[in-house]
Amino acid sequence: MMDIRTKLVMLFLVTFLSVSAHVSAQSAPSPLPTSTPTRTNITAALEKAGQFTFFIRLLKSTLVGDQLNSQINSKSNQGFTIFAPTDNSFSNLPPGTLNSLSDQQKIQLIQFHVLPTVISLSQFQTVSNPVTTQAGDSSEDHFPLNVSTSGNQVNLTTGVNTARIDNTILSGSKVVIYQVDQVLLPAAMFQSSAPAPAPAKPEKAFSAAAADTPTSSNGATVDTSAGIPLRLHPVTIGSYIAVAVAAFLALLY
């Protein structure tokens, strides 16, 4: 049997090990909570800024807003530059302008306000015209968008109207949103066509009666009732009259 001294030593060791394990468990650092990355939302940024109700409505109804948000938050996308017209700029459009557009044209109208890359205000001074938009073809008669600068002012010309960048709504590594004072109107949808030429005036007017009655080259009327035209020359008519008179005189004498 173990003596009392041995029992005391073993009890001390067990107690020491238990306390050490408890202290170690309490001193171990707890893992840090994982943070959810912030997702960019274009419509939320515009709603926060205010005065973009019409533009937000088009972004949602055409689903272009959802597509842009998805691409912006994708790691592979290079980002976008968005020109956001104010409510006043939409109010200045002729009545019925938006209602006259098809669903596809509304999508193209919104895409015309989006560049497929991030461009800062200073970079507008060196861009090549026409700049490419999400609407596609930037040729002169489709969706041209040209940039001009004067000091710090940046103007956007579509061939139909000219807009000015007034403010920066959102600036990030994947998206920048600029406030513009006009709705950008692409030439493919809003450029007025040249007026049609006026019809040429006839050199000589004819009455309906005269047009219905055929005539010969010498002015005599042509009888088409039998299907074969009978052309009577004035000299022939005179001969018939002379023969008839002579026969009548012969009967008298």
mmCIF file with all atom_site columns, C-alpha atoms in Angstrom, residues 98-207:
data_model
loop_
_atom_site.group_PDB
_atom_site.id
_atom_site.type_symbol
_atom_site.label_atom_id
_atom_site.label_alt_id
_atom_site.label_comp_id
_atom_site.label_asym_id
_atom_site.label_entity_id
_atom_site.label_seq_id
_atom_site.pdbx_PDB_ins_code
_atom_site.Cartn_x
_atom_site.Cartn_y
_atom_site.Cartn_z
_atom_site.occupancy
_atom_site.B_iso_or_equiv
_atom_site.pdbx_formal_charge
_atom_site.auth_seq_id
_atom_site.auth_comp_id
_atom_site.auth_asym_id
_atom_site.auth_atom_id
_atom_site.pdbx_PDB_model_num
ATOM 1   C CA . LEU A 1 98  ? -40.832 57.132 -73.099  1.00 0.00 ? 98  LEU A CA 1
ATOM 2   C CA . ASN A 1 99  ? -44.253 55.630 -73.839  1.00 0.00 ? 99  ASN A CA 1
ATOM 3   C CA . SER A 1 100 ? -43.472 55.651 -77.559  1.00 0.00 ? 100 SER A CA 1
ATOM 4   C CA . LEU A 1 101 ? -40.467 53.345 -77.038  1.00 0.00 ? 101 LEU A CA 1
ATOM 5   C CA . SER A 1 102 ? -40.657 49.560 -77.228  1.00 0.00 ? 102 SER A CA 1
ATOM 6   C CA . ASP A 1 103 ? -39.321 47.415 -74.388  1.00 0.00 ? 103 ASP A CA 1
ATOM 7   C CA . GLN A 1 104 ? -36.149 46.716 -76.372  1.00 0.00 ? 104 GLN A CA 1
ATOM 8   C CA . GLN A 1 105 ? -35.631 50.431 -77.048  1.00 0.00 ? 105 GLN A CA 1
ATOM 9   C CA . LYS A 1 106 ? -36.007 51.219 -73.335  1.00 0.00 ? 106 LYS A CA 1
ATOM 10  C CA . ILE A 1 107 ? -33.273 48.696 -72.581  1.00 0.00 ? 107 ILE A CA 1
ATOM 11  C CA . GLN A 1 108 ? -31.032 50.287 -75.212  1.00 0.00 ? 108 GLN A CA 1
ATOM 12  C CA . LEU A 1 109 ? -31.786 53.752 -73.829  1.00 0.00 ? 109 LEU A CA 1
ATOM 13  C CA . ILE A 1 110 ? -30.573 52.722 -70.355  1.00 0.00 ? 110 ILE A CA 1
ATOM 14  C CA . GLN A 1 111 ? -27.566 50.865 -71.773  1.00 0.00 ? 111 GLN A CA 1
ATOM 15  C CA . PHE A 1 112 ? -26.651 54.038 -73.683  1.00 0.00 ? 112 PHE A CA 1
ATOM 16  C CA . HIS A 1 113 ? -26.059 55.651 -70.265  1.00 0.00 ? 113 HIS A CA 1
ATOM 17  C CA . VAL A 1 114 ? -23.517 52.976 -69.250  1.00 0.00 ? 114 VAL A CA 1
ATOM 18  C CA . LEU A 1 115 ? -19.854 52.663 -70.237  1.00 0.00 ? 115 LEU A CA 1
ATOM 19  C CA . PRO A 1 116 ? -18.237 49.196 -69.819  1.00 0.00 ? 116 PRO A CA 1
ATOM 20  C CA . THR A 1 117 ? -15.324 50.523 -67.762  1.00 0.00 ? 117 THR A CA 1
ATOM 21  C CA . VAL A 1 118 ? -14.609 52.895 -64.873  1.00 0.00 ? 118 VAL A CA 1
ATOM 22  C CA . ILE A 1 119 ? -13.617 56.394 -66.049  1.00 0.00 ? 119 ILE A CA 1
ATOM 23  C CA . SER A 1 120 ? -12.684 59.174 -63.641  1.00 0.00 ? 120 SER A CA 1
ATOM 24  C CA . LEU A 1 121 ? -13.369 62.827 -64.400  1.00 0.00 ? 121 LEU A CA 1
ATOM 25  C CA . SER A 1 122 ? -9.724  63.475 -65.258  1.00 0.00 ? 122 SER A CA 1
ATOM 26  C CA . GLN A 1 123 ? -9.649  60.513 -67.674  1.00 0.00 ? 123 GLN A CA 1
ATOM 27  C CA . PHE A 1 124 ? -12.409 62.043 -69.800  1.00 0.00 ? 124 PHE A CA 1
ATOM 28  C CA . GLN A 1 125 ? -9.823  64.471 -71.158  1.00 0.00 ? 125 GLN A CA 1
ATOM 29  C CA . THR A 1 126 ? -7.946  61.666 -72.876  1.00 0.00 ? 126 THR A CA 1
ATOM 30  C CA . VAL A 1 127 ? -10.689 59.251 -74.036  1.00 0.00 ? 127 VAL A CA 1
ATOM 31  C CA . SER A 1 128 ? -11.074 58.499 -77.738  1.00 0.00 ? 128 SER A CA 1
ATOM 32  C CA . ASN A 1 129 ? -14.346 59.460 -79.446  1.00 0.00 ? 129 ASN A CA 1
ATOM 33  C CA . PRO A 1 130 ? -16.838 58.017 -79.920  1.00 0.00 ? 130 PRO A CA 1
ATOM 34  C CA . VAL A 1 131 ? -16.808 56.192 -76.598  1.00 0.00 ? 131 VAL A CA 1
ATOM 35  C CA . THR A 1 132 ? -18.320 52.715 -76.431  1.00 0.00 ? 132 THR A CA 1
ATOM 36  C CA . THR A 1 133 ? -21.520 52.245 -74.432  1.00 0.00 ? 133 THR A CA 1
ATOM 37  C CA . GLN A 1 134 ? -23.405 49.148 -73.328  1.00 0.00 ? 134 GLN A CA 1
ATOM 38  C CA . ALA A 1 135 ? -25.913 49.863 -76.134  1.00 0.00 ? 135 ALA A CA 1
ATOM 39  C CA . GLY A 1 136 ? -23.376 48.576 -78.654  1.00 0.00 ? 136 GLY A CA 1
ATOM 40  C CA . ASP A 1 137 ? -22.589 50.103 -82.046  1.00 0.00 ? 137 ASP A CA 1
ATOM 41  C CA . SER A 1 138 ? -21.041 53.542 -81.587  1.00 0.00 ? 138 SER A CA 1
ATOM 42  C CA . SER A 1 139 ? -21.066 54.479 -85.300  1.00 0.00 ? 139 SER A CA 1
ATOM 43  C CA . GLU A 1 140 ? -22.354 57.878 -86.358  1.00 0.00 ? 140 GLU A CA 1
ATOM 44  C CA . ASP A 1 141 ? -25.872 56.750 -87.265  1.00 0.00 ? 141 ASP A CA 1
ATOM 45  C CA . HIS A 1 142 ? -26.501 54.370 -84.360  1.00 0.00 ? 142 HIS A CA 1
ATOM 46  C CA . PHE A 1 143 ? -25.289 55.027 -80.798  1.00 0.00 ? 143 PHE A CA 1
ATOM 47  C CA . PRO A 1 144 ? -22.487 57.603 -80.990  1.00 0.00 ? 144 PRO A CA 1
ATOM 48  C CA . LEU A 1 145 ? -21.411 59.268 -77.739  1.00 0.00 ? 145 LEU A CA 1
ATOM 49  C CA . ASN A 1 146 ? -18.684 61.893 -77.872  1.00 0.00 ? 146 ASN A CA 1
ATOM 50  C CA . VAL A 1 147 ? -16.950 63.495 -74.891  1.00 0.00 ? 147 VAL A CA 1
ATOM 51  C CA . SER A 1 148 ? -15.611 67.048 -74.768  1.00 0.00 ? 148 SER A CA 1
ATOM 52  C CA . THR A 1 149 ? -14.007 68.863 -71.850  1.00 0.00 ? 149 THR A CA 1
ATOM 53  C CA . SER A 1 150 ? -13.489 72.492 -70.927  1.00 0.00 ? 150 SER A CA 1
ATOM 54  C CA . GLY A 1 151 ? -11.481 72.835 -67.753  1.00 0.00 ? 151 GLY A CA 1
ATOM 55  C CA . ASN A 1 152 ? -13.281 70.717 -65.176  1.00 0.00 ? 152 ASN A CA 1
ATOM 56  C CA . GLN A 1 153 ? -16.511 70.599 -67.182  1.00 0.00 ? 153 GLN A CA 1
ATOM 57  C CA . VAL A 1 154 ? -17.347 67.408 -69.094  1.00 0.00 ? 154 VAL A CA 1
ATOM 58  C CA . ASN A 1 155 ? -19.968 67.400 -71.868  1.00 0.00 ? 155 ASN A CA 1
ATOM 59  C CA . LEU A 1 156 ? -21.526 64.369 -73.540  1.00 0.00 ? 156 LEU A CA 1
ATOM 60  C CA . THR A 1 157 ? -22.848 64.744 -77.105  1.00 0.00 ? 157 THR A CA 1
ATOM 61  C CA . THR A 1 158 ? -25.124 62.173 -78.759  1.00 0.00 ? 158 THR A CA 1
ATOM 62  C CA . GLY A 1 159 ? -25.767 63.817 -82.136  1.00 0.00 ? 159 GLY A CA 1
ATOM 63  C CA . VAL A 1 160 ? -29.260 64.704 -80.891  1.00 0.00 ? 160 VAL A CA 1
ATOM 64  C CA . ASN A 1 161 ? -28.534 66.598 -77.667  1.00 0.00 ? 161 ASN A CA 1
ATOM 65  C CA . THR A 1 162 ? -25.716 67.500 -75.260  1.00 0.00 ? 162 THR A CA 1
ATOM 66  C CA . ALA A 1 163 ? -25.603 66.720 -71.527  1.00 0.00 ? 163 ALA A CA 1
ATOM 67  C CA . ARG A 1 164 ? -23.314 68.024 -68.806  1.00 0.00 ? 164 ARG A CA 1
ATOM 68  C CA . ILE A 1 165 ? -21.862 66.105 -65.859  1.00 0.00 ? 165 ILE A CA 1
ATOM 69  C CA . ASP A 1 166 ? -22.936 68.038 -62.770  1.00 0.00 ? 166 ASP A CA 1
ATOM 70  C CA . ASN A 1 167 ? -21.953 65.832 -59.849  1.00 0.00 ? 167 ASN A CA 1
ATOM 71  C CA . THR A 1 168 ? -20.450 62.515 -58.738  1.00 0.00 ? 168 THR A CA 1
ATOM 72  C CA . ILE A 1 169 ? -23.025 60.308 -56.996  1.00 0.00 ? 169 ILE A CA 1
ATOM 73  C CA . LEU A 1 170 ? -20.840 57.266 -56.301  1.00 0.00 ? 170 LEU A CA 1
ATOM 74  C CA . SER A 1 171 ? -17.148 56.614 -56.849  1.00 0.00 ? 171 SER A CA 1
ATOM 75  C CA . GLY A 1 172 ? -15.627 53.182 -56.323  1.00 0.00 ? 172 GLY A CA 1
ATOM 76  C CA . SER A 1 173 ? -13.165 50.745 -57.810  1.00 0.00 ? 173 SER A CA 1
ATOM 77  C CA . LYS A 1 174 ? -15.885 48.889 -59.726  1.00 0.00 ? 174 LYS A CA 1
ATOM 78  C CA . VAL A 1 175 ? -18.456 51.599 -60.464  1.00 0.00 ? 175 VAL A CA 1
ATOM 79  C CA . VAL A 1 176 ? -18.730 55.368 -60.730  1.00 0.00 ? 176 VAL A CA 1
ATOM 80  C CA . ILE A 1 177 ? -22.061 57.176 -61.120  1.00 0.00 ? 177 ILE A CA 1
ATOM 81  C CA . TYR A 1 178 ? -22.254 60.718 -62.496  1.00 0.00 ? 178 TYR A CA 1
ATOM 82  C CA . GLN A 1 179 ? -25.276 63.007 -62.381  1.00 0.00 ? 179 GLN A CA 1
ATOM 83  C CA . VAL A 1 180 ? -26.108 64.501 -65.791  1.00 0.00 ? 180 VAL A CA 1
ATOM 84  C CA . ASP A 1 181 ? -28.542 67.308 -66.612  1.00 0.00 ? 181 ASP A CA 1
ATOM 85  C CA . GLN A 1 182 ? -30.051 65.729 -69.766  1.00 0.00 ? 182 GLN A CA 1
ATOM 86  C CA . VAL A 1 183 ? -31.326 62.325 -70.834  1.00 0.00 ? 183 VAL A CA 1
ATOM 87  C CA . LEU A 1 184 ? -28.846 61.024 -73.412  1.00 0.00 ? 184 LEU A CA 1
ATOM 88  C CA . LEU A 1 185 ? -30.868 60.527 -76.609  1.00 0.00 ? 185 LEU A CA 1
ATOM 89  C CA . PRO A 1 186 ? -29.232 58.084 -79.062  1.00 0.00 ? 186 PRO A CA 1
ATOM 90  C CA . ALA A 1 187 ? -29.367 59.019 -82.726  1.00 0.00 ? 187 ALA A CA 1
ATOM 91  C CA . ALA A 1 188 ? -30.696 55.590 -83.711  1.00 0.00 ? 188 ALA A CA 1
ATOM 92  C CA . MET A 1 189 ? -33.965 56.311 -81.896  1.00 0.00 ? 189 MET A CA 1
ATOM 93  C CA . PHE A 1 190 ? -34.373 60.079 -81.777  1.00 0.00 ? 190 PHE A CA 1
ATOM 94  C CA . GLN A 1 191 ? -32.618 61.577 -84.794  1.00 0.00 ? 191 GLN A CA 1
ATOM 95  C CA . SER A 1 192 ? -35.255 63.216 -87.021  1.00 0.00 ? 192 SER A CA 1
ATOM 96  C CA . SER A 1 193 ? -35.299 61.972 -90.592  1.00 0.00 ? 193 SER A CA 1
ATOM 97  C CA . ALA A 1 194 ? -34.982 64.334 -93.547  1.00 0.00 ? 194 ALA A CA 1
ATOM 98  C CA . PRO A 1 195 ? -38.350 65.644 -94.850  1.00 0.00 ? 195 PRO A CA 1
ATOM 99  C CA . ALA A 1 196 ? -39.705 63.869 -97.924  1.00 0.00 ? 196 ALA A CA 1
ATOM 100 C CA . PRO A 1 197 ? -39.443 65.879 -101.168 1.00 0.00 ? 197 PRO A CA 1
ATOM 101 C CA . ALA A 1 198 ? -42.649 67.572 -102.357 1.00 0.00 ? 198 ALA A CA 1
ATOM 102 C CA . PRO A 1 199 ? -44.357 65.829 -105.306 1.00 0.00 ? 199 PRO A CA 1
ATOM 103 C CA . ALA A 1 200 ? -43.659 67.410 -108.704 1.00 0.00 ? 200 ALA A CA 1
ATOM 104 C CA . LYS A 1 201 ? -46.503 69.400 -110.226 1.00 0.00 ? 201 LYS A CA 1
ATOM 105 C CA . PRO A 1 202 ? -47.911 68.083 -113.570 1.00 0.00 ? 202 PRO A CA 1
ATOM 106 C CA . GLU A 1 203 ? -47.005 70.194 -116.589 1.00 0.00 ? 203 GLU A CA 1
ATOM 107 C CA . LYS A 1 204 ? -50.563 70.194 -117.932 1.00 0.00 ? 204 LYS A CA 1
ATOM 108 C CA . ALA A 1 205 ? -53.822 69.275 -116.292 1.00 0.00 ? 205 ALA A CA 1
ATOM 109 C CA . PHE A 1 206 ? -56.401 67.187 -118.116 1.00 0.00 ? 206 PHE A CA 1
ATOM 110 C CA . SER A 1 207 ? -60.072 66.916 -117.329 1.00 0.00 ? 207 SER A CA 1
#
